[in-house]
Amino acid sequence: MNFINPYLIVVFLMCCCFSFSYGQSETSTDFRKTVITRDFISEGVAAADLNRDGLTDVIAGYYWFEAPYWVRHEMAPSRRYNPREEYCESFLNMTMDVDLDGWEDVIIIGYPGTPAIWLKNPMNKTEVWKKHIIANGVGIANESPAFIDIDGDGRLDILCGDVDEKQIVWLQAPLKNGETEWSRFALSTKNVPGTERFSHGIGYGDINNDGADDVVIADGWFEGKIDRKSGDWKFHATPISEPCSHMQILDVNGDGANDVVSASAHKLGVWWHEKRGNSFETHLISETTTQTHSSIMVDLNGDGNKDFVTGKRFLAHNGNDPGDEDAPILFWTEFTPKTVPYYKEHFIDADSGAGLNIAIADMNKDEKPDIVIASKNGVFVLENRISK
């Protein structure tokens, strides 16, 4: 007698549920998904032309995948990891020409407590990429450090917490060709909130509409100053969000005042926090999935307004949290400031999710921003096919 495998029944029912919930298959027709690898090698990701052949490559941890056939190259010794038993050594990735030699280098923020590093591009030579330390403990004081141009010089900086000094700081890349050392500037005084070990949530934008960008954390905000290198930004203690991932600042409801959008790093919820005087009122946007541990703003539909992209961090704690093993959903939220409830949720994919940062790049040169993901579920490119 033939027996039906009960596991297959469960998988079938899960697929039915997602098809019913979203009215579509695993991937939205607005996107075309390419699976670069199913290996768990990084929860950070970046996209850049590393070999200067005119094509955009994908970077995930200590590997880069050469476009257009996604040939894997190892920058420094690494390996794949077991997503149910261990964490990787690469939590967030970014690329920039750090030493101003004309070649894109790779930045890796590693497991919380380990040094953040950058890898020097060997300019198409077959050799190990040389490691340089940026700073110690970048990802331990706040698990969502941000890649933002703090000083307006056109080069990205790293906004993060310093767990030793308990300060909010930013790290500036070298300003002269050949230099390798990063500079550290404190925004806050010492012993401020948002710098505790494994705290969550940080963002950058003008929250009080005075023309100077501020720093927001879950417990309040630091009032920005024209002198970005000043270490005495005033802290306004007011609850904004539960522990969250990257915090985005925008005017959600079109009332002329900037609000905050955040997503729960390890629990359930995406919210917008309406600024009302000196406090914030929280409004639920979504309970689609848990553990949305990264987000990014980008105009996906070409309407001139930036949208909010986030997704589930699959097996965030190796399967030890409620909902850890739920389907790794990726989705985006369109903001509609002229129409209540001021947002509209859109499904992207049910088998990719997001790691600890999301990359955006025009991968196929069609002048639309595409989404690049690395997570415990693998490495993916989702080409944007949304019609304007």
mmCIF file of N, CA and C in Angstrom, residues 52 61 74 80 86 89 126 206 218 225 237 269 276 290 312 354 358 361 382:
data_model
loop_
_atom_site.group_PDB
_atom_site.id
_atom_site.type_symbol
_atom_site.label_atom_id
_atom_site.label_comp_id
_atom_site.label_asym_id
_atom_site.label_seq_id
_atom_site.Cartn_x
_atom_site.Cartn_y
_atom_site.Cartn_z
ATOM 1 N N ARG A 52 34.941 46.037 -13.056
ATOM 2 C CA ARG A 52 34.902 47.142 -14.019
ATOM 3 C C ARG A 52 34.675 46.660 -15.447
ATOM 4 N N GLY A 61 28.825 38.594 1.764
ATOM 5 C CA GLY A 61 29.885 38.186 2.664
ATOM 6 C C GLY A 61 31.236 38.234 1.983
ATOM 7 N N GLU A 74 35.831 33.933 -4.400
ATOM 8 C CA GLU A 74 36.069 34.098 -2.968
ATOM 9 C C GLU A 74 37.073 35.227 -2.747
ATOM 10 N N ARG A 80 30.207 28.010 3.726
ATOM 11 C CA ARG A 80 28.765 28.108 3.934
ATOM 12 C C ARG A 80 28.447 27.619 5.340
ATOM 13 N N GLU A 86 24.004 27.777 13.327
ATOM 14 C CA GLU A 86 25.049 28.778 13.510
ATOM 15 C C GLU A 86 24.724 30.073 12.778
ATOM 16 N N GLU A 89 29.567 35.052 9.500
ATOM 17 C CA GLU A 89 30.519 36.084 9.895
ATOM 18 C C GLU A 89 30.264 37.402 9.175
ATOM 19 N N THR A 126 44.371 37.911 -9.222
ATOM 20 C CA THR A 126 43.913 36.719 -8.520
ATOM 21 C C THR A 126 44.673 36.594 -7.204
ATOM 22 N N ASP A 206 15.312 64.434 9.100
ATOM 23 C CA ASP A 206 14.872 65.649 9.795
ATOM 24 C C ASP A 206 13.526 65.410 10.458
ATOM 25 N N ALA A 218 14.815 53.821 18.971
ATOM 26 C CA ALA A 218 13.516 53.370 19.480
ATOM 27 C C ALA A 218 13.053 54.185 20.679
ATOM 28 N N LYS A 225 22.642 68.861 14.493
ATOM 29 C CA LYS A 225 23.317 70.150 14.475
ATOM 30 C C LYS A 225 24.007 70.314 13.123
ATOM 31 N N ALA A 237 13.944 62.296 24.944
ATOM 32 C CA ALA A 237 13.470 60.979 25.388
ATOM 33 C C ALA A 237 11.970 60.892 25.194
ATOM 34 N N GLY A 269 5.232 42.930 13.279
ATOM 35 C CA GLY A 269 4.702 44.261 13.073
ATOM 36 C C GLY A 269 5.569 45.179 12.235
ATOM 37 N N ARG A 276 3.379 63.840 16.777
ATOM 38 C CA ARG A 276 2.360 64.762 17.278
ATOM 39 C C ARG A 276 2.995 65.613 18.370
ATOM 40 N N THR A 290 6.857 38.015 10.689
ATOM 41 C CA THR A 290 7.672 38.412 11.835
ATOM 42 C C THR A 290 9.108 38.699 11.411
ATOM 43 N N LYS A 312 11.079 39.005 5.861
ATOM 44 C CA LYS A 312 11.366 38.166 7.025
ATOM 45 C C LYS A 312 12.827 37.716 7.042
ATOM 46 N N ALA A 354 14.575 38.454 3.738
ATOM 47 C CA ALA A 354 15.656 39.436 3.745
ATOM 48 C C ALA A 354 16.585 39.116 4.895
ATOM 49 N N ILE A 358 19.455 45.176 2.850
ATOM 50 C CA ILE A 358 18.921 44.954 1.512
ATOM 51 C C ILE A 358 19.657 45.881 0.555
ATOM 52 N N ALA A 361 19.856 48.069 -6.799
ATOM 53 C CA ALA A 361 20.687 48.416 -7.951
ATOM 54 C C ALA A 361 19.902 48.110 -9.222
ATOM 55 N N LEU A 382 15.931 40.124 -7.475
ATOM 56 C CA LEU A 382 14.534 40.262 -7.886
ATOM 57 C C LEU A 382 14.429 41.482 -8.793
#
